[in-house]
Each structure stands twice: as structure tokens, then as C-alpha cells.
Amino acid sequence: MSEHRLDEILIERPRSGWRKKTPRNTKFWRQLTEEASTDGFLQPYRVKNRNRTKYLSDHLGPLRGFLQSRVGQRWDDIYSELSQRLDRNTLTGQHVIQHLWSEVYRHVEIVDGVVYSKPGADGWCSGEELGRWCREFYVHPETGVLCVVQRKPRRPKPKPDKNVIKINDQYRHQFFDSG
């Protein structure tokens, strides 16, 4: 991968999806237009289609590959390398750095060998044990080295007990005579 074009590779990806109008959308728009015109609130520039079929998508594989190739190196060196390659004054450079923060836990603490994100430090998943959510990397708090998050296996749902049935939102044990 050519890291010198990282911002272009991540951002300049075509939009996905299609612009096909579905019958549901057509019915929704017709009903909305009728209601708005009868109530006197018809201002088309305020009405936005919520059910769009096209969406933006960033290609984050090269960024993850770049980070994966730098595992075991000091985070300060990795960040300074990215800062040199990206123009942080442009919107695309800032966007790549934003994605970088969404891929790397920077504020973690290790308690009894288990890695946790510090509460209030890294957004919506702060205070959680690492490995249950989407981020793949963290910066070791003592050494400052980029590390890989060890994934926790998903626990399968427990199978329901065949002797328990649900009646009126309450669980009851059901016993059978073997006679």
C-alpha cells in the first residue's frame, strides 16, 4: 500500500447504493406533499428524503493495514509519520485523523492484566473492557507502544430450559410425570 496517498485512498471512494425510487418512498412523498399543501406548510427545501438509497463509504482497510504493519512500534513515531504524510490543514487530512482516533484506544489502563479504556476518555465505549467492540488497536499506557486488542469470543446465547415455559410474561417451571 502506498502510505503517501493514504488520504486519497480512504476518502476518494465512490458512493455506494442506487438512486432507485421505491414505491414506499413515492407513497410517502405524495402523502407528505398533500398534507403540507393542505396545511399551508409546503416548503420543499425543508423536506428531506430520509430513505435515501445512496450512502457514503470510506475505505478503512488501508488505514487498518497501515496500523497493523506498525504494531510493536512507538505510538509517537507512528502518529508523527502519519502527520508528515497527511496535510492536517485540509478536510481530507482531518477526516483521516478522525478515523485514526476511531480505530485506536489512546487512553487505557491495565487492571490485573485486563485492558480497559479509561472512563470519559475515548467516547461512547469508555470504561469498558477492550475486545468487545470494534476498535482493533490500543496504545500501551506504560510503554507507549501500539498493541492489538485481543478479541473476546462471543458468548453463545444460553439454550432455553425445556422445563421452563413463559405464561403472562412470567417464567414457570413445568414438570412432567414419568408414570
PDB file of N, CA and C in Angstrom, residues 123-165:
ATOM      1  N   GLY A 123     -14.772   8.348  24.185  1.00  0.00           N
ATOM      2  CA  GLY A 123     -16.106   8.359  23.596  1.00  0.00           C
ATOM      3  C   GLY A 123     -17.084   7.413  24.255  1.00  0.00           C
ATOM      4  N   TRP A 124     -17.973   6.865  23.438  1.00  0.00           N
ATOM      5  CA  TRP A 124     -19.117   6.115  23.933  1.00  0.00           C
ATOM      6  C   TRP A 124     -18.750   4.798  24.581  1.00  0.00           C
ATOM      7  N   CYS A 125     -17.591   4.246  24.326  1.00  0.00           N
ATOM      8  CA  CYS A 125     -17.243   2.949  24.909  1.00  0.00           C
ATOM      9  C   CYS A 125     -16.228   3.102  26.026  1.00  0.00           C
ATOM     10  N   SER A 126     -16.183   4.238  26.675  1.00  0.00           N
ATOM     11  CA  SER A 126     -15.196   4.450  27.728  1.00  0.00           C
ATOM     12  C   SER A 126     -15.579   3.670  28.976  1.00  0.00           C
ATOM     13  N   GLY A 127     -14.556   3.200  29.684  1.00  0.00           N
ATOM     14  CA  GLY A 127     -14.771   2.422  30.891  1.00  0.00           C
ATOM     15  C   GLY A 127     -15.031   0.956  30.638  1.00  0.00           C
ATOM     16  N   GLU A 128     -15.009   0.529  29.402  1.00  0.00           N
ATOM     17  CA  GLU A 128     -15.304  -0.856  29.044  1.00  0.00           C
ATOM     18  C   GLU A 128     -14.020  -1.667  28.912  1.00  0.00           C
ATOM     19  N   GLU A 129     -14.152  -2.970  29.071  1.00  0.00           N
ATOM     20  CA  GLU A 129     -13.039  -3.874  28.798  1.00  0.00           C
ATOM     21  C   GLU A 129     -12.843  -3.943  27.290  1.00  0.00           C
ATOM     22  N   LEU A 130     -11.594  -3.871  26.847  1.00  0.00           N
ATOM     23  CA  LEU A 130     -11.328  -3.895  25.409  1.00  0.00           C
ATOM     24  C   LEU A 130     -11.563  -5.290  24.850  1.00  0.00           C
ATOM     25  N   GLY A 131     -11.947  -5.343  23.587  1.00  0.00           N
ATOM     26  CA  GLY A 131     -12.146  -6.621  22.923  1.00  0.00           C
ATOM     27  C   GLY A 131     -13.586  -6.952  22.636  1.00  0.00           C
ATOM     28  N   ARG A 132     -14.500  -6.163  23.138  1.00  0.00           N
ATOM     29  CA  ARG A 132     -15.915  -6.436  22.897  1.00  0.00           C
ATOM     30  C   ARG A 132     -16.491  -5.544  21.811  1.00  0.00           C
ATOM     31  N   TRP A 133     -15.785  -4.473  21.443  1.00  0.00           N
ATOM     32  CA  TRP A 133     -16.287  -3.535  20.459  1.00  0.00           C
ATOM     33  C   TRP A 133     -15.398  -3.528  19.237  1.00  0.00           C
ATOM     34  N   CYS A 134     -15.557  -2.534  18.409  1.00  0.00           N
ATOM     35  CA  CYS A 134     -14.995  -2.571  17.066  1.00  0.00           C
ATOM     36  C   CYS A 134     -13.535  -2.158  16.945  1.00  0.00           C
ATOM     37  N   ARG A 135     -12.999  -1.398  17.855  1.00  0.00           N
ATOM     38  CA  ARG A 135     -11.619  -0.939  17.691  1.00  0.00           C
ATOM     39  C   ARG A 135     -10.648  -2.106  17.816  1.00  0.00           C
ATOM     40  N   GLU A 136      -9.561  -2.027  17.045  1.00  0.00           N
ATOM     41  CA  GLU A 136      -8.635  -3.149  16.999  1.00  0.00           C
ATOM     42  C   GLU A 136      -7.299  -2.869  17.664  1.00  0.00           C
ATOM     43  N   PHE A 137      -7.005  -1.606  17.999  1.00  0.00           N
ATOM     44  CA  PHE A 137      -5.679  -1.249  18.482  1.00  0.00           C
ATOM     45  C   PHE A 137      -5.776  -0.381  19.732  1.00  0.00           C
ATOM     46  N   TYR A 138      -4.716  -0.432  20.557  1.00  0.00           N
ATOM     47  CA  TYR A 138      -4.613   0.465  21.699  1.00  0.00           C
ATOM     48  C   TYR A 138      -3.153   0.811  21.929  1.00  0.00           C
ATOM     49  N   VAL A 139      -2.932   1.913  22.633  1.00  0.00           N
ATOM     50  CA  VAL A 139      -1.589   2.350  22.981  1.00  0.00           C
ATOM     51  C   VAL A 139      -1.326   1.908  24.413  1.00  0.00           C
ATOM     52  N   HIS A 140      -0.276   1.112  24.605  1.00  0.00           N
ATOM     53  CA  HIS A 140       0.058   0.611  25.935  1.00  0.00           C
ATOM     54  C   HIS A 140       0.369   1.797  26.845  1.00  0.00           C
ATOM     55  N   PRO A 141      -0.240   1.851  28.040  1.00  0.00           N
ATOM     56  CA  PRO A 141      -0.088   3.044  28.880  1.00  0.00           C
ATOM     57  C   PRO A 141       1.322   3.242  29.441  1.00  0.00           C
ATOM     58  N   GLU A 142       2.088   2.178  29.617  1.00  0.00           N
ATOM     59  CA  GLU A 142       3.420   2.310  30.211  1.00  0.00           C
ATOM     60  C   GLU A 142       4.507   2.470  29.158  1.00  0.00           C
ATOM     61  N   THR A 143       4.431   1.699  28.085  1.00  0.00           N
ATOM     62  CA  THR A 143       5.500   1.715  27.087  1.00  0.00           C
ATOM     63  C   THR A 143       5.216   2.654  25.928  1.00  0.00           C
ATOM     64  N   GLY A 144       3.943   2.993  25.682  1.00  0.00           N
ATOM     65  CA  GLY A 144       3.596   3.860  24.558  1.00  0.00           C
ATOM     66  C   GLY A 144       3.669   3.155  23.220  1.00  0.00           C
ATOM     67  N   VAL A 145       3.599   1.826  23.230  1.00  0.00           N
ATOM     68  CA  VAL A 145       3.703   1.015  22.016  1.00  0.00           C
ATOM     69  C   VAL A 145       2.302   0.682  21.519  1.00  0.00           C
ATOM     70  N   LEU A 146       2.115   0.667  20.196  1.00  0.00           N
ATOM     71  CA  LEU A 146       0.834   0.286  19.605  1.00  0.00           C
ATOM     72  C   LEU A 146       0.654  -1.221  19.734  1.00  0.00           C
ATOM     73  N   CYS A 147      -0.466  -1.645  20.289  1.00  0.00           N
ATOM     74  CA  CYS A 147      -0.756  -3.062  20.517  1.00  0.00           C
ATOM     75  C   CYS A 147      -2.086  -3.418  19.858  1.00  0.00           C
ATOM     76  N   VAL A 148      -2.294  -4.711  19.675  1.00  0.00           N
ATOM     77  CA  VAL A 148      -3.543  -5.214  19.095  1.00  0.00           C
ATOM     78  C   VAL A 148      -4.473  -5.634  20.227  1.00  0.00           C
ATOM     79  N   VAL A 149      -5.730  -5.273  20.115  1.00  0.00           N
ATOM     80  CA  VAL A 149      -6.737  -5.681  21.092  1.00  0.00           C
ATOM     81  C   VAL A 149      -7.012  -7.167  20.902  1.00  0.00           C
ATOM     82  N   GLN A 150      -6.957  -7.916  21.992  1.00  0.00           N
ATOM     83  CA  GLN A 150      -7.292  -9.335  21.929  1.00  0.00           C
ATOM     84  C   GLN A 150      -8.815  -9.464  21.951  1.00  0.00           C
ATOM     85  N   ARG A 151      -9.361 -10.036  20.904  1.00  0.00           N
ATOM     86  CA  ARG A 151     -10.816 -10.171  20.771  1.00  0.00           C
ATOM     87  C   ARG A 151     -11.358 -11.185  21.765  1.00  0.00           C
ATOM     88  N   LYS A 152     -12.469 -10.842  22.356  1.00  0.00           N
ATOM     89  CA  LYS A 152     -13.180 -11.756  23.239  1.00  0.00           C
ATOM     90  C   LYS A 152     -14.133 -12.585  22.390  1.00  0.00           C
ATOM     91  N   PRO A 153     -14.162 -13.890  22.606  1.00  0.00           N
ATOM     92  CA  PRO A 153     -15.116 -14.688  21.829  1.00  0.00           C
ATOM     93  C   PRO A 153     -16.540 -14.343  22.242  1.00  0.00           C
ATOM     94  N   ARG A 154     -17.401 -14.339  21.264  1.00  0.00           N
ATOM     95  CA  ARG A 154     -18.803 -14.059  21.566  1.00  0.00           C
ATOM     96  C   ARG A 154     -19.392 -15.252  22.307  1.00  0.00           C
ATOM     97  N   ARG A 155     -20.122 -14.923  23.338  1.00  0.00           N
ATOM     98  CA  ARG A 155     -20.757 -15.989  24.102  1.00  0.00           C
ATOM     99  C   ARG A 155     -22.053 -16.383  23.408  1.00  0.00           C
ATOM    100  N   PRO A 156     -22.224 -17.658  23.158  1.00  0.00           N
ATOM    101  CA  PRO A 156     -23.498 -18.057  22.541  1.00  0.00           C
ATOM    102  C   PRO A 156     -24.642 -17.875  23.535  1.00  0.00           C
ATOM    103  N   LYS A 157     -25.814 -17.612  22.992  1.00  0.00           N
ATOM    104  CA  LYS A 157     -26.985 -17.468  23.850  1.00  0.00           C
ATOM    105  C   LYS A 157     -27.245 -18.799  24.551  1.00  0.00           C
ATOM    106  N   PRO A 158     -27.582 -18.736  25.823  1.00  0.00           N
ATOM    107  CA  PRO A 158     -27.882 -19.993  26.511  1.00  0.00           C
ATOM    108  C   PRO A 158     -29.166 -20.604  25.955  1.00  0.00           C
ATOM    109  N   LYS A 159     -29.130 -21.908  25.815  1.00  0.00           N
ATOM    110  CA  LYS A 159     -30.319 -22.594  25.307  1.00  0.00           C
ATOM    111  C   LYS A 159     -31.402 -22.564  26.379  1.00  0.00           C
ATOM    112  N   PRO A 160     -32.634 -22.315  25.966  1.00  0.00           N
ATOM    113  CA  PRO A 160     -33.708 -22.249  26.965  1.00  0.00           C
ATOM    114  C   PRO A 160     -33.949 -23.623  27.590  1.00  0.00           C
ATOM    115  N   ASP A 161     -34.274 -23.595  28.859  1.00  0.00           N
ATOM    116  CA  ASP A 161     -34.580 -24.824  29.576  1.00  0.00           C
ATOM    117  C   ASP A 161     -35.932 -25.340  29.095  1.00  0.00           C
ATOM    118  N   LYS A 162     -35.976 -26.604  28.760  1.00  0.00           N
ATOM    119  CA  LYS A 162     -37.218 -27.174  28.222  1.00  0.00           C
ATOM    120  C   LYS A 162     -38.295 -27.308  29.294  1.00  0.00           C
ATOM    121  N   ASN A 163     -37.893 -27.254  30.558  1.00  0.00           N
ATOM    122  CA  ASN A 163     -38.862 -27.388  31.639  1.00  0.00           C
ATOM    123  C   ASN A 163     -39.419 -26.039  32.095  1.00  0.00           C
ATOM    124  N   VAL A 164     -39.009 -24.960  31.449  1.00  0.00           N
ATOM    125  CA  VAL A 164     -39.487 -23.632  31.815  1.00  0.00           C
ATOM    126  C   VAL A 164     -40.300 -23.079  30.651  1.00  0.00           C
ATOM    127  N   ILE A 165     -41.505 -22.619  30.945  1.00  0.00           N
ATOM    128  CA  ILE A 165     -42.347 -22.011  29.924  1.00  0.00           C
ATOM    129  C   ILE A 165     -42.735 -20.610  30.398  1.00  0.00           C
TER     130      ILE A 165
END
